[in-house]
Each structure stands twice: as C-alpha cells, then as structure tokens.
PDB file of C-alpha atoms in Angstrom:
ATOM      1  CA  MET A   1     -36.294   7.216 -21.994  1.00 60.00           C
ATOM      2  CA  GLU A   2     -32.532   7.272 -23.225  1.00 86.00           C
ATOM      3  CA  VAL A   3     -31.795   4.216 -21.407  1.00 87.00           C
ATOM      4  CA  GLU A   4     -34.631   1.950 -22.831  1.00 90.00           C
ATOM      5  CA  LEU A   5     -33.563   3.312 -26.202  1.00 92.00           C
ATOM      6  CA  ALA A   6     -30.177   1.985 -25.475  1.00 92.00           C
ATOM      7  CA  GLU A   7     -31.177  -1.291 -24.556  1.00 92.00           C
ATOM      8  CA  LYS A   8     -33.081  -1.689 -27.600  1.00 92.00           C
ATOM      9  CA  PHE A   9     -30.401  -0.287 -29.787  1.00 93.00           C
ATOM     10  CA  PHE A  10     -27.777  -2.808 -28.239  1.00 94.00           C
ATOM     11  CA  SER A  11     -30.271  -5.741 -28.201  1.00 94.00           C
ATOM     12  CA  ARG A  12     -30.631  -5.169 -31.847  1.00 95.00           C
ATOM     13  CA  ALA A  13     -26.933  -5.308 -32.439  1.00 96.00           C
ATOM     14  CA  LEU A  14     -26.239  -8.298 -30.415  1.00 95.00           C
ATOM     15  CA  SER A  15     -29.011 -10.241 -32.516  1.00 95.00           C
ATOM     16  CA  MET A  16     -27.003  -9.373 -35.521  1.00 95.00           C
ATOM     17  CA  ALA A  17     -23.482 -10.065 -34.029  1.00 95.00           C
ATOM     18  CA  PRO A  18     -24.262 -12.718 -31.276  1.00 94.00           C
ATOM     19  CA  GLN A  19     -20.636 -13.327 -30.298  1.00 95.00           C
ATOM     20  CA  ASP A  20     -19.483  -9.510 -29.908  1.00 95.00           C
ATOM     21  CA  THR A  21     -18.859  -9.354 -26.434  1.00 96.00           C
ATOM     22  CA  ASN A  22     -18.247  -5.564 -26.496  1.00 96.00           C
ATOM     23  CA  ILE A  23     -22.039  -5.549 -27.421  1.00 96.00           C
ATOM     24  CA  MET A  24     -22.882  -7.555 -24.473  1.00 96.00           C
ATOM     25  CA  ASP A  25     -20.789  -5.880 -22.213  1.00 96.00           C
ATOM     26  CA  ALA A  26     -22.534  -2.450 -23.311  1.00 96.00           C
ATOM     27  CA  LEU A  27     -26.076  -4.243 -23.103  1.00 96.00           C
ATOM     28  CA  ALA A  28     -25.351  -5.742 -19.637  1.00 96.00           C
ATOM     29  CA  ASP A  29     -24.216  -2.040 -18.317  1.00 95.00           C
ATOM     30  CA  VAL A  30     -27.439  -0.689 -19.518  1.00 95.00           C
ATOM     31  CA  GLN A  31     -29.536  -3.615 -18.244  1.00 94.00           C
ATOM     32  CA  ILE A  32     -27.803  -2.711 -14.863  1.00 94.00           C
ATOM     33  CA  GLN A  33     -29.054   0.888 -14.952  1.00 92.00           C
ATOM     34  CA  LEU A  34     -32.512  -0.353 -15.883  1.00 92.00           C
ATOM     35  CA  GLY A  35     -32.359  -2.893 -12.746  1.00 90.00           C
ATOM     36  CA  GLU A  36     -32.414  -5.790 -14.731  1.00 94.00           C
ATOM     37  CA  SER A  37     -29.685  -7.563 -12.703  1.00 94.00           C
ATOM     38  CA  ASP A  38     -30.483 -11.069 -13.792  1.00 95.00           C
ATOM     39  CA  LYS A  39     -30.371 -10.392 -17.440  1.00 95.00           C
ATOM     40  CA  ALA A  40     -26.999  -8.880 -17.054  1.00 96.00           C
ATOM     41  CA  VAL A  41     -25.518 -11.556 -15.038  1.00 96.00           C
ATOM     42  CA  GLN A  42     -26.320 -13.813 -18.083  1.00 96.00           C
ATOM     43  CA  LEU A  43     -24.733 -11.668 -20.619  1.00 96.00           C
ATOM     44  CA  LEU A  44     -21.727 -10.884 -18.558  1.00 97.00           C
ATOM     45  CA  LEU A  45     -21.428 -14.934 -17.845  1.00 97.00           C
ATOM     46  CA  GLN A  46     -21.451 -15.168 -21.536  1.00 97.00           C
ATOM     47  CA  SER A  47     -19.019 -12.625 -22.370  1.00 97.00           C
ATOM     48  CA  THR A  48     -16.450 -13.699 -19.617  1.00 97.00           C
ATOM     49  CA  SER A  49     -16.672 -17.272 -20.926  1.00 97.00           C
ATOM     50  CA  ILE A  50     -16.307 -16.154 -24.749  1.00 97.00           C
ATOM     51  CA  ALA A  51     -13.531 -13.547 -23.994  1.00 96.00           C
ATOM     52  CA  PRO A  52     -12.162 -13.634 -20.430  1.00 96.00           C
ATOM     53  CA  SER A  53      -9.565 -11.094 -20.910  1.00 95.00           C
ATOM     54  CA  VAL A  54     -11.151  -8.424 -23.064  1.00 94.00           C
ATOM     55  CA  ASN A  55     -12.369  -5.700 -21.113  1.00 95.00           C
ATOM     56  CA  PRO A  56     -11.333  -6.750 -17.634  1.00 96.00           C
ATOM     57  CA  PHE A  57     -13.588  -4.275 -15.870  1.00 96.00           C
ATOM     58  CA  LYS A  58     -16.653  -6.735 -16.729  1.00 97.00           C
ATOM     59  CA  TRP A  59     -15.299  -9.279 -13.801  1.00 97.00           C
ATOM     60  CA  LEU A  60     -15.939  -6.156 -11.375  1.00 97.00           C
ATOM     61  CA  PHE A  61     -19.302  -5.605 -12.650  1.00 96.00           C
ATOM     62  CA  LEU A  62     -19.934  -9.271 -12.402  1.00 97.00           C
ATOM     63  CA  GLY A  63     -18.764  -9.245  -8.944  1.00 97.00           C
ATOM     64  CA  GLN A  64     -21.044  -6.611  -8.284  1.00 96.00           C
ATOM     65  CA  LEU A  65     -24.098  -8.575  -9.100  1.00 96.00           C
ATOM     66  CA  GLN A  66     -23.042 -11.898  -7.687  1.00 95.00           C
ATOM     67  CA  SER A  67     -22.774 -12.930  -4.168  1.00 91.00           C
ATOM     68  CA  GLU A  68     -20.520 -14.831  -1.877  1.00 93.00           C
ATOM     69  CA  ALA A  69     -17.989 -17.054  -2.984  1.00 95.00           C
ATOM     70  CA  GLU A  70     -19.042 -16.432  -6.633  1.00 97.00           C
ATOM     71  CA  SER A  71     -18.419 -12.662  -6.165  1.00 97.00           C
ATOM     72  CA  VAL A  72     -15.044 -13.027  -4.773  1.00 98.00           C
ATOM     73  CA  LYS A  73     -13.897 -15.328  -7.507  1.00 98.00           C
ATOM     74  CA  SER A  74     -15.141 -12.687 -10.166  1.00 98.00           C
ATOM     75  CA  TYR A  75     -13.350  -9.782  -8.312  1.00 98.00           C
ATOM     76  CA  ARG A  76     -10.029 -11.845  -7.755  1.00 98.00           C
ATOM     77  CA  THR A  77     -10.107 -12.861 -11.516  1.00 98.00           C
ATOM     78  CA  GLY A  78     -10.886  -8.822 -12.562  1.00 98.00           C
ATOM     79  CA  ILE A  79      -8.061  -7.787 -10.107  1.00 98.00           C
ATOM     80  CA  GLU A  80      -5.714 -10.333 -11.728  1.00 98.00           C
ATOM     81  CA  LEU A  81      -6.404  -9.139 -15.295  1.00 98.00           C
ATOM     82  CA  LEU A  82      -6.268  -5.402 -14.392  1.00 98.00           C
ATOM     83  CA  THR A  83      -3.046  -5.871 -12.372  1.00 97.00           C
ATOM     84  CA  SER A  84      -1.594  -7.045 -15.655  1.00 96.00           C
ATOM     85  CA  LEU A  85      -2.617  -4.075 -17.546  1.00 96.00           C
ATOM     86  CA  LEU A  86      -1.266  -2.061 -14.815  1.00 96.00           C
ATOM     87  CA  GLN A  87       2.347  -3.677 -15.049  1.00 94.00           C
ATOM     88  CA  ASN A  88       2.092  -2.995 -18.656  1.00 93.00           C
ATOM     89  CA  GLU A  89       0.854   0.425 -18.466  1.00 92.00           C
ATOM     90  CA  SER A  90       3.234   3.407 -18.867  1.00 91.00           C
ATOM     91  CA  GLU A  91       0.761   6.365 -18.974  1.00 94.00           C
ATOM     92  CA  ALA A  92       0.426   8.107 -15.544  1.00 92.00           C
ATOM     93  CA  ASP A  93      -3.333   8.767 -15.629  1.00 89.00           C
ATOM     94  CA  ALA A  94      -4.379   5.509 -16.848  1.00 92.00           C
ATOM     95  CA  ARG A  95      -1.987   4.029 -14.226  1.00 94.00           C
ATOM     96  CA  GLN A  96      -3.903   5.932 -11.524  1.00 92.00           C
ATOM     97  CA  LEU A  97      -7.185   4.932 -12.936  1.00 92.00           C
ATOM     98  CA  LEU A  98      -6.220   1.398 -12.907  1.00 95.00           C
ATOM     99  CA  SER A  99      -4.929   1.194  -9.314  1.00 96.00           C
ATOM    100  CA  LYS A 100      -7.879   2.949  -8.060  1.00 95.00           C
ATOM    101  CA  GLN A 101     -10.180   0.305  -9.538  1.00 96.00           C
ATOM    102  CA  ILE A 102      -8.015  -2.550  -8.343  1.00 97.00           C
ATOM    103  CA  ALA A 103      -8.056  -0.873  -4.954  1.00 97.00           C
ATOM    104  CA  LYS A 104     -11.568  -0.620  -4.861  1.00 97.00           C
ATOM    105  CA  ALA A 105     -12.113  -4.422  -6.035  1.00 98.00           C
ATOM    106  CA  HIS A 106      -9.813  -5.459  -3.186  1.00 98.00           C
ATOM    107  CA  CYS A 107     -12.114  -3.328  -0.644  1.00 98.00           C
ATOM    108  CA  SER A 108     -15.339  -4.909  -2.305  1.00 98.00           C
ATOM    109  CA  ILE A 109     -14.018  -8.261  -1.391  1.00 98.00           C
ATOM    110  CA  VAL A 110     -13.544  -7.256   2.075  1.00 98.00           C
ATOM    111  CA  GLU A 111     -17.076  -6.097   2.476  1.00 97.00           C
ATOM    112  CA  ILE A 112     -18.343  -9.469   1.406  1.00 98.00           C
ATOM    113  CA  TYR A 113     -16.214 -11.075   4.192  1.00 98.00           C
ATOM    114  CA  LEU A 114     -17.541  -8.623   6.637  1.00 97.00           C
ATOM    115  CA  THR A 115     -21.056  -9.520   5.832  1.00 95.00           C
ATOM    116  CA  ASP A 116     -22.047 -12.615   3.706  1.00 94.00           C
ATOM    117  CA  LEU A 117     -18.815 -14.537   4.351  1.00 96.00           C
ATOM    118  CA  CYS A 118     -18.184 -13.248   8.060  1.00 94.00           C
ATOM    119  CA  TYR A 119     -18.379 -16.724   9.249  1.00 94.00           C
ATOM    120  CA  ASP A 120     -15.416 -18.245   7.049  1.00 94.00           C
ATOM    121  CA  GLU A 121     -12.570 -19.274   9.164  1.00 94.00           C
ATOM    122  CA  ASP A 122      -9.916 -17.055   7.134  1.00 96.00           C
ATOM    123  CA  ALA A 123     -12.334 -14.117   7.015  1.00 97.00           C
ATOM    124  CA  GLU A 124     -10.350 -11.963   9.213  1.00 97.00           C
ATOM    125  CA  THR A 125      -7.054 -12.752   7.978  1.00 97.00           C
ATOM    126  CA  THR A 126      -8.423 -12.524   4.200  1.00 98.00           C
ATOM    127  CA  CYS A 127      -9.965  -8.918   5.231  1.00 98.00           C
ATOM    128  CA  GLU A 128      -6.552  -7.723   6.498  1.00 98.00           C
ATOM    129  CA  LYS A 129      -4.838  -8.912   3.580  1.00 98.00           C
ATOM    130  CA  GLU A 130      -7.233  -7.347   1.142  1.00 98.00           C
ATOM    131  CA  VAL A 131      -7.193  -3.935   2.589  1.00 98.00           C
ATOM    132  CA  ALA A 132      -3.713  -4.029   3.074  1.00 98.00           C
ATOM    133  CA  SER A 133      -3.400  -4.680  -0.771  1.00 98.00           C
ATOM    134  CA  ALA A 134      -5.698  -1.707  -1.357  1.00 98.00           C
ATOM    135  CA  LEU A 135      -3.778   0.754   0.509  1.00 98.00           C
ATOM    136  CA  ALA A 136      -0.506  -0.505  -1.049  1.00 97.00           C
ATOM    137  CA  LEU A 137      -1.815   0.687  -4.453  1.00 96.00           C
ATOM    138  CA  CYS A 138      -3.517   3.654  -3.143  1.00 95.00           C
ATOM    139  CA  PRO A 139      -2.366   4.625   0.059  1.00 94.00           C
ATOM    140  CA  ASP A 140      -4.846   8.006   0.153  1.00 90.00           C
ATOM    141  CA  SER A 141      -7.807   5.693  -1.036  1.00 92.00           C
ATOM    142  CA  LEU A 142     -10.883   6.861   0.272  1.00 96.00           C
ATOM    143  CA  ASP A 143     -12.260   3.407  -0.590  1.00 97.00           C
ATOM    144  CA  GLY A 144      -9.273   1.881   1.344  1.00 97.00           C
ATOM    145  CA  LEU A 145      -9.355   3.970   4.433  1.00 98.00           C
ATOM    146  CA  GLN A 146     -13.278   3.564   4.755  1.00 98.00           C
ATOM    147  CA  THR A 147     -13.086  -0.047   4.475  1.00 98.00           C
ATOM    148  CA  LEU A 148     -10.253  -0.109   7.122  1.00 98.00           C
ATOM    149  CA  ALA A 149     -12.631   1.761   9.272  1.00 98.00           C
ATOM    150  CA  SER A 150     -15.065  -0.862   8.836  1.00 98.00           C
ATOM    151  CA  LEU A 151     -12.828  -3.581   9.546  1.00 98.00           C
ATOM    152  CA  ARG A 152     -11.516  -2.137  12.819  1.00 98.00           C
ATOM    153  CA  LEU A 153     -14.823  -1.412  14.199  1.00 97.00           C
ATOM    154  CA  SER A 154     -15.928  -5.257  13.441  1.00 97.00           C
ATOM    155  CA  GLN A 155     -12.785  -6.259  15.347  1.00 97.00           C
ATOM    156  CA  VAL A 156     -14.030  -3.949  18.312  1.00 96.00           C
ATOM    157  CA  ARG A 157     -11.089  -1.679  17.714  1.00 97.00           C
ATOM    158  CA  LYS A 158     -13.450   1.288  17.835  1.00 97.00           C
ATOM    159  CA  GLY A 159     -10.748   3.880  18.636  1.00 97.00           C
ATOM    160  CA  GLU A 160      -8.681   3.162  15.642  1.00 98.00           C
ATOM    161  CA  ALA A 161     -11.776   3.315  13.653  1.00 98.00           C
ATOM    162  CA  ALA A 162     -13.039   6.371  15.079  1.00 98.00           C
ATOM    163  CA  LYS A 163      -9.456   8.228  13.904  1.00 98.00           C
ATOM    164  CA  ILE A 164      -9.723   6.479  10.486  1.00 98.00           C
ATOM    165  CA  ILE A 165     -13.247   7.449   9.682  1.00 98.00           C
ATOM    166  CA  SER A 166     -12.564  10.988  10.827  1.00 98.00           C
ATOM    167  CA  SER A 167      -9.872  11.347   8.527  1.00 97.00           C
ATOM    168  CA  VAL A 168     -11.960  10.312   5.868  1.00 98.00           C
ATOM    169  CA  PHE A 169     -14.636  12.691   6.710  1.00 98.00           C
ATOM    170  CA  ASP A 170     -12.102  15.781   6.587  1.00 97.00           C
ATOM    171  CA  ARG A 171     -10.936  14.562   3.035  1.00 95.00           C
ATOM    172  CA  ILE A 172     -14.443  14.350   1.842  1.00 96.00           C
ATOM    173  CA  SER A 173     -15.312  17.705   3.374  1.00 94.00           C
ATOM    174  CA  HIS A 174     -12.325  19.112   1.418  1.00 92.00           C
ATOM    175  CA  ILE A 175     -13.282  17.691  -1.993  1.00 92.00           C
ATOM    176  CA  ARG A 176     -16.644  18.953  -1.548  1.00 90.00           C
ATOM    177  CA  GLN A 177     -15.813  22.044  -0.782  1.00 88.00           C
ATOM    178  CA  VAL A 178     -13.631  22.374  -3.881  1.00 86.00           C
ATOM    179  CA  VAL A 179     -16.271  21.079  -6.115  1.00 84.00           C
ATOM    180  CA  SER A 180     -18.779  23.377  -4.697  1.00 82.00           C
ATOM    181  CA  ALA A 181     -16.339  26.351  -5.291  1.00 80.00           C
ATOM    182  CA  ARG A 182     -16.276  25.928  -8.830  1.00 70.00           C
ATOM    183  CA  THR A 183     -18.208  28.751 -10.283  1.00 58.00           C
ATOM    184  CA  VAL A 184     -20.536  28.990 -13.294  1.00 61.00           C
ATOM    185  CA  VAL A 185     -18.171  30.973 -15.001  1.00 58.00           C
ATOM    186  CA  GLU A 186     -15.401  28.363 -14.859  1.00 67.00           C
ATOM    187  CA  GLU A 187     -17.786  25.702 -15.971  1.00 67.00           C
ATOM    188  CA  ILE A 188     -19.177  27.502 -18.903  1.00 68.00           C
ATOM    189  CA  SER A 189     -15.699  28.810 -20.098  1.00 68.00           C
ATOM    190  CA  GLY A 190     -14.442  24.974 -19.936  1.00 68.00           C
ATOM    191  CA  ALA A 191     -11.512  25.637 -17.208  1.00 68.00           C
ATOM    192  CA  ALA A 192      -9.904  22.385 -16.155  1.00 68.00           C
ATOM    193  CA  GLU A 193     -11.551  20.474 -13.435  1.00 71.00           C
ATOM    194  CA  PRO A 194      -9.406  20.548 -10.182  1.00 69.00           C
ATOM    195  CA  PRO A 195      -8.129  16.776  -9.344  1.00 71.00           C
ATOM    196  CA  GLU A 196     -10.708  16.741  -6.462  1.00 68.00           C
ATOM    197  CA  PHE A 197     -13.352  16.251  -8.953  1.00 74.00           C
ATOM    198  CA  GLN A 198     -12.061  12.832  -9.996  1.00 78.00           C
ATOM    199  CA  ASP A 199     -12.366  11.837  -6.111  1.00 82.00           C
ATOM    200  CA  LEU A 200     -15.521  12.876  -5.185  1.00 89.00           C
ATOM    201  CA  PRO A 201     -17.419   9.978  -3.648  1.00 93.00           C
ATOM    202  CA  GLU A 202     -20.819   8.808  -4.743  1.00 93.00           C
ATOM    203  CA  MET A 203     -23.860   9.115  -2.790  1.00 94.00           C
ATOM    204  CA  GLU A 204     -23.869   5.789  -1.457  1.00 95.00           C
ATOM    205  CA  PHE A 205     -20.388   5.785  -0.235  1.00 96.00           C
ATOM    206  CA  SER A 206     -20.839   9.056   1.645  1.00 97.00           C
ATOM    207  CA  ILE A 207     -24.122   7.576   3.238  1.00 97.00           C
ATOM    208  CA  ALA A 208     -21.706   4.935   4.411  1.00 97.00           C
ATOM    209  CA  THR A 209     -19.572   7.193   5.907  1.00 98.00           C
ATOM    210  CA  VAL A 210     -22.275   9.261   7.708  1.00 98.00           C
ATOM    211  CA  LYS A 211     -23.084   5.445   9.361  1.00 97.00           C
ATOM    212  CA  LEU A 212     -19.618   4.743  10.384  1.00 98.00           C
ATOM    213  CA  LEU A 213     -19.118   8.336  12.049  1.00 98.00           C
ATOM    214  CA  ILE A 214     -22.319   7.517  14.120  1.00 97.00           C
ATOM    215  CA  GLU A 215     -21.171   3.992  15.000  1.00 97.00           C
ATOM    216  CA  CYS A 216     -17.651   5.322  16.019  1.00 97.00           C
ATOM    217  CA  ALA A 217     -19.038   8.299  17.897  1.00 96.00           C
ATOM    218  CA  SER A 218     -19.252   6.682  21.108  1.00 94.00           C
ATOM    219  CA  GLU A 219     -15.156   6.940  21.247  1.00 94.00           C
ATOM    220  CA  ASP A 220     -15.478  10.593  19.869  1.00 94.00           C
ATOM    221  CA  PRO A 221     -18.859  12.416  20.320  1.00 93.00           C
ATOM    222  CA  LEU A 222     -17.746  15.020  17.802  1.00 95.00           C
ATOM    223  CA  LEU A 223     -18.351  12.622  15.034  1.00 96.00           C
ATOM    224  CA  TYR A 224     -22.024  13.234  15.620  1.00 96.00           C
ATOM    225  CA  SER A 225     -21.502  16.808  14.552  1.00 95.00           C
ATOM    226  CA  LYS A 226     -19.372  15.401  11.518  1.00 97.00           C
ATOM    227  CA  ALA A 227     -22.463  13.072  10.635  1.00 97.00           C
ATOM    228  CA  LEU A 228     -24.600  15.826  10.675  1.00 96.00           C
ATOM    229  CA  ASP A 229     -22.421  18.054   8.580  1.00 96.00           C
ATOM    230  CA  LEU A 230     -22.096  15.437   5.913  1.00 97.00           C
ATOM    231  CA  GLY A 231     -25.452  14.287   6.215  1.00 96.00           C
ATOM    232  CA  SER A 232     -27.038  17.824   5.734  1.00 95.00           C
ATOM    233  CA  SER A 233     -24.993  18.394   2.603  1.00 95.00           C
ATOM    234  CA  LEU A 234     -25.920  15.149   1.016  1.00 96.00           C
ATOM    235  CA  LEU A 235     -29.730  16.129   1.577  1.00 95.00           C
ATOM    236  CA  ASP A 236     -29.229  19.028  -0.472  1.00 93.00           C
ATOM    237  CA  GLU A 237     -28.336  16.829  -3.104  1.00 92.00           C
ATOM    238  CA  ASP A 238     -31.098  14.259  -2.578  1.00 93.00           C
ATOM    239  CA  GLU A 239     -33.702  15.394  -0.251  1.00 93.00           C
ATOM    240  CA  ASP A 240     -35.866  12.241  -0.852  1.00 92.00           C
ATOM    241  CA  ASN A 241     -33.369   9.668   0.499  1.00 94.00           C
ATOM    242  CA  VAL A 242     -35.106   8.145   3.472  1.00 93.00           C
ATOM    243  CA  GLU A 243     -32.107   6.437   4.866  1.00 94.00           C
ATOM    244  CA  LEU A 244     -30.289   9.889   5.141  1.00 95.00           C
ATOM    245  CA  TRP A 245     -33.499  11.365   7.125  1.00 94.00           C
ATOM    246  CA  TYR A 246     -32.807   8.363   9.502  1.00 94.00           C
ATOM    247  CA  LEU A 247     -29.269   8.641   9.839  1.00 95.00           C
ATOM    248  CA  MET A 248     -29.572  12.439  10.559  1.00 95.00           C
ATOM    249  CA  GLY A 249     -32.244  11.623  13.176  1.00 93.00           C
ATOM    250  CA  VAL A 250     -29.902   9.322  14.940  1.00 93.00           C
ATOM    251  CA  ALA A 251     -26.907  11.734  14.823  1.00 94.00           C
ATOM    252  CA  SER A 252     -29.049  14.525  16.317  1.00 92.00           C
ATOM    253  CA  LEU A 253     -29.827  12.301  19.203  1.00 89.00           C
ATOM    254  CA  GLY A 254     -26.141  12.293  20.032  1.00 84.00           C
ATOM    255  CA  GLY A 255     -25.877   8.680  21.410  1.00 67.00           C
ATOM    256  CA  LEU A 256     -28.987   8.888  23.355  1.00 66.00           C
ATOM    257  CA  SER A 257     -31.136   5.545  23.370  1.00 59.00           C
ATOM    258  CA  PRO A 258     -34.997   5.745  22.652  1.00 55.00           C
ATOM    259  CA  CYS A 259     -35.806   5.583  25.901  1.00 53.00           C
ATOM    260  CA  ASP A 260     -33.484   8.682  26.736  1.00 54.00           C
ATOM    261  CA  SER A 261     -34.838  10.684  23.954  1.00 51.00           C
ATOM    262  CA  ASN A 262     -38.389  10.306  25.596  1.00 53.00           C
ATOM    263  CA  ASN A 263     -37.312  11.168  28.862  1.00 52.00           C
ATOM    264  CA  ASN A 264     -38.337   7.867  30.114  1.00 44.00           C
ATOM    265  CA  THR A 265     -37.492   7.486  33.772  1.00 36.00           C
ATOM    266  CA  ASN A 266     -36.860   3.812  33.979  1.00 43.00           C
ATOM    267  CA  ASN A 267     -33.459   3.349  36.013  1.00 42.00           C
ATOM    268  CA  GLU A 268     -32.154   0.730  33.138  1.00 41.00           C
ATOM    269  CA  CYS A 269     -33.059   3.516  30.443  1.00 42.00           C
ATOM    270  CA  ASN A 270     -31.518   6.166  32.521  1.00 40.00           C
ATOM    271  CA  ASN A 271     -28.111   4.329  33.279  1.00 40.00           C
ATOM    272  CA  SER A 272     -27.762   4.253  29.342  1.00 39.00           C
ATOM    273  CA  THR A 273     -27.394   7.853  28.854  1.00 39.00           C
ATOM    274  CA  ASN A 274     -24.004   9.109  27.960  1.00 44.00           C
ATOM    275  CA  ASN A 275     -23.720  12.511  29.546  1.00 41.00           C
ATOM    276  CA  SER A 276     -20.568  13.198  27.731  1.00 42.00           C
ATOM    277  CA  ASN A 277     -22.726  13.325  24.831  1.00 46.00           C
ATOM    278  CA  ASN A 278     -25.340  15.711  25.898  1.00 48.00           C
ATOM    279  CA  ASN A 279     -23.876  18.636  24.204  1.00 52.00           C
ATOM    280  CA  THR A 280     -24.241  17.231  20.902  1.00 59.00           C
ATOM    281  CA  VAL A 281     -28.059  16.400  21.543  1.00 73.00           C
ATOM    282  CA  ASP A 282     -30.866  18.253  19.349  1.00 79.00           C
ATOM    283  CA  LEU A 283     -34.061  16.364  20.471  1.00 86.00           C
ATOM    284  CA  GLU A 284     -36.292  18.934  18.157  1.00 88.00           C
ATOM    285  CA  SER A 285     -34.161  18.384  15.123  1.00 89.00           C
ATOM    286  CA  ALA A 286     -34.124  14.400  15.808  1.00 89.00           C
ATOM    287  CA  GLN A 287     -37.833  14.649  15.693  1.00 89.00           C
ATOM    288  CA  GLU A 288     -38.059  16.658  12.560  1.00 92.00           C
ATOM    289  CA  HIS A 289     -35.812  14.133  10.987  1.00 92.00           C
ATOM    290  CA  PHE A 290     -37.658  11.139  12.112  1.00 91.00           C
ATOM    291  CA  LEU A 291     -40.880  12.384  11.400  1.00 91.00           C
ATOM    292  CA  ARG A 292     -39.792  12.927   7.642  1.00 92.00           C
ATOM    293  CA  ALA A 293     -38.116   9.669   7.542  1.00 90.00           C
ATOM    294  CA  GLN A 294     -41.327   7.916   8.858  1.00 91.00           C
ATOM    295  CA  SER A 295     -43.666   9.688   6.425  1.00 91.00           C
ATOM    296  CA  MET A 296     -41.439   8.532   3.623  1.00 90.00           C
ATOM    297  CA  MET A 297     -41.184   5.059   4.974  1.00 90.00           C
ATOM    298  CA  ASP A 298     -44.880   4.847   5.089  1.00 90.00           C
ATOM    299  CA  ARG A 299     -45.123   5.944   1.489  1.00 90.00           C
ATOM    300  CA  LEU A 300     -42.678   3.194   0.363  1.00 88.00           C
ATOM    301  CA  ARG A 301     -44.422   0.484   2.315  1.00 85.00           C
ATOM    302  CA  GLU A 302     -47.881   1.478   0.607  1.00 86.00           C
ATOM    303  CA  GLU A 303     -46.123   1.295  -2.508  1.00 84.00           C
ATOM    304  CA  ALA A 304     -44.737  -1.849  -1.987  1.00 80.00           C
ATOM    305  CA  ALA A 305     -48.002  -3.510  -0.692  1.00 81.00           C
ATOM    306  CA  GLU A 306     -49.555  -2.263  -3.721  1.00 81.00           C
ATOM    307  CA  GLN A 307     -46.878  -3.699  -6.238  1.00 82.00           C
ATOM    308  CA  GLU A 308     -46.175  -6.888  -4.460  1.00 81.00           C
ATOM    309  CA  GLY A 309     -48.866  -7.433  -1.962  1.00 79.00           C
ATOM    310  CA  PRO A 310     -49.539  -7.157   1.703  1.00 76.00           C
ATOM    311  CA  ASP A 311     -46.690  -9.842   2.425  1.00 75.00           C
ATOM    312  CA  ALA A 312     -44.147  -7.766   0.499  1.00 75.00           C
ATOM    313  CA  GLN A 313     -40.877  -7.400   2.357  1.00 78.00           C
ATOM    314  CA  PHE A 314     -39.882  -3.961   3.445  1.00 80.00           C
ATOM    315  CA  MET A 315     -36.319  -3.173   2.987  1.00 82.00           C
ATOM    316  CA  TYR A 316     -36.554  -0.459   5.689  1.00 83.00           C
ATOM    317  CA  GLN A 317     -38.578  -2.624   8.290  1.00 85.00           C
ATOM    318  CA  GLU A 318     -35.613  -2.307  11.106  1.00 84.00           C
ATOM    319  CA  GLN A 319     -35.100   1.522  10.710  1.00 85.00           C
ATOM    320  CA  TYR A 320     -39.034   1.749  10.492  1.00 82.00           C
ATOM    321  CA  GLU A 321     -39.210   0.104  14.192  1.00 84.00           C
ATOM    322  CA  LEU A 322     -36.519   2.157  15.560  1.00 84.00           C
ATOM    323  CA  VAL A 323     -38.086   5.415  14.355  1.00 86.00           C
ATOM    324  CA  GLN A 324     -41.497   4.444  15.999  1.00 84.00           C
ATOM    325  CA  GLU A 325     -39.406   3.780  19.139  1.00 84.00           C
ATOM    326  CA  HIS A 326     -37.906   7.365  19.313  1.00 80.00           C
ATOM    327  CA  LEU A 327     -41.010   8.867  18.067  1.00 79.00           C
ATOM    328  CA  ARG A 328     -43.215   6.383  20.801  1.00 72.00           C
ATOM    329  CA  LEU A 329     -45.776   5.949  18.383  1.00 48.00           C
TER     330      LEU A 329
END
C-alpha cells in the first residue's frame, strides 16, 4: 500500500514539474518495485535524455531493465559517470560505496555476455576485461568473485571455479554468522552495526551461489554440503521460494542423476553414478524437497493459467520436468 501511495504522490509531483529528473528517477524506482518495468524504462530514458549526468545511478537501473547491447551501453555510461565521481570523491565511505557500485556494474556486463550476448565474437575477451576491472576496484568483492566463478565455469575451468565459489561461500557464511549474532539488546540500544552488515548479499545473489556450488561439486563433492548449508539458512528466511526447494533437492542427491536416485538398473544409468559422491547423498531429504517444490510449482502453474490462460508460459517448466523425473511421476 505504501508503494502505491508513493506512486500516486510522485506522479502528481511530476505532473506539476514535468522536467524534474529527480522526480522521474524516484517515480521510476517506485514503478520498478511495483513490477511496472515498461513505465520505469520510459521515465528513465526521458531522465537520461534531459540530464544524463545527474544521478548517474539511474543508468544502472536502466541497464537492469534493458537487454543485450542496449543494457551494456547503459551500464557503461553509468560506469563512466560514476568513475568520474569516484575520482573526485575524498570521503572514504563514499569512495567505497561508489567502488562497489561500479564493480557490480562491470559484473552485470559480464552476465549479459555470458547469456544474451554469449555468441558475440568478443564475448570471452569482454568478460575477462570486465571482471578484471571489477576485481581491480574491489579485490574482495563477492560480486566480482562470484562472477569470476561463473566465467571460469563457462570456460570449462571447473577446478578454478570450484575454489572461487567455495571461497565465496566461506565469506557469505561468515557474514551471515556475524549478522545473526547481533543481539536484540544491541538492536534496541542502537549499537553500531558491524561492517559485515553492509556486505550481506541479497537473496537472489545467495541463490546463485547455491547454484554454482552445485554445478562445481563434481570437482569437490563437499560443495554439495555447502550448498545444503547455505540453502537451508536461506529457506529459514523465505520458505516459499520454490527455486530453493528445488535446489535443495538437487544438492541432497549429491550428484546422482534421476535414474540413479530411483535405483534404475539400466547399465547406462548405473554408469553415470559418481560413487565418490555417495557420502553426500540423502535420498529421503531429496524426495521431501522435490515434493515441496512440485507442490509449489503446481500452485504457481494453476495461478498462471487462471491469470493468463491455459497456454501461459511457465517459468519453472524445466525444473518441473526434472522434479518429475526424480520422483518418477
């Protein structure tokens, strides 16, 4: 309700000052929160046209909402403007914040070239350059390190990726422990937050960490346990996250394929079993997680069909089919 009221407030303010880019940026931020991406893009395009160097962060928001080459162009414009601010900033905390935002923008460009622009002939070179720029700015950046792990995985350098993502997990675990150790008394008394609070990753980032731990676990089976550890703590915060339940099921299998998990005696299936991972397998937990994921996916599928019709595209279709394979439904 507060967000809807904010949209009405800023819309009215903009009607009174139609060239005020600060109001445009604020309204665009509210519209992003409401899921009105198309409206936000139009406002941000208008704002960047009127005052391109005012509030350079808006270029990063625009980059998030665009795709492919347009997105890269916006990110690079934002990086250029923020770098100029960084060079003229003397206050340490402000410099650190700017450095983190610039590094994160470099990482966003890498993600685009690893996905939408992966067939670009300069994709790999661009990725190496951008991730190097991110880590040069913030050597201990979780964004930079996790992006580097993704890049190494895409280059089939899984051993390197495994070591990097394991270190990311260790950092996240430490940060989460520090945050959870903060007592109620400390919060009420207004005691200063430890610096780790500023580094606590968002849910989406941590879910990506779980995915990478699983993808790299063929190099180090202990990464399955790390994926389960992080995934479990994330479920404590959001037990309605269907993707997490699915990933927890995959991690519980410890590398077994669907045919292995169902005791299939087919030779081809049996040959795919990685015996070195057997100590990480928990078939009962895997089934529980998959059943929970399936139940949630069924509900989401029904809701999508009611809202968009029977032919509505289901965003979890691939995971749904894999869950059914594992459960043999």
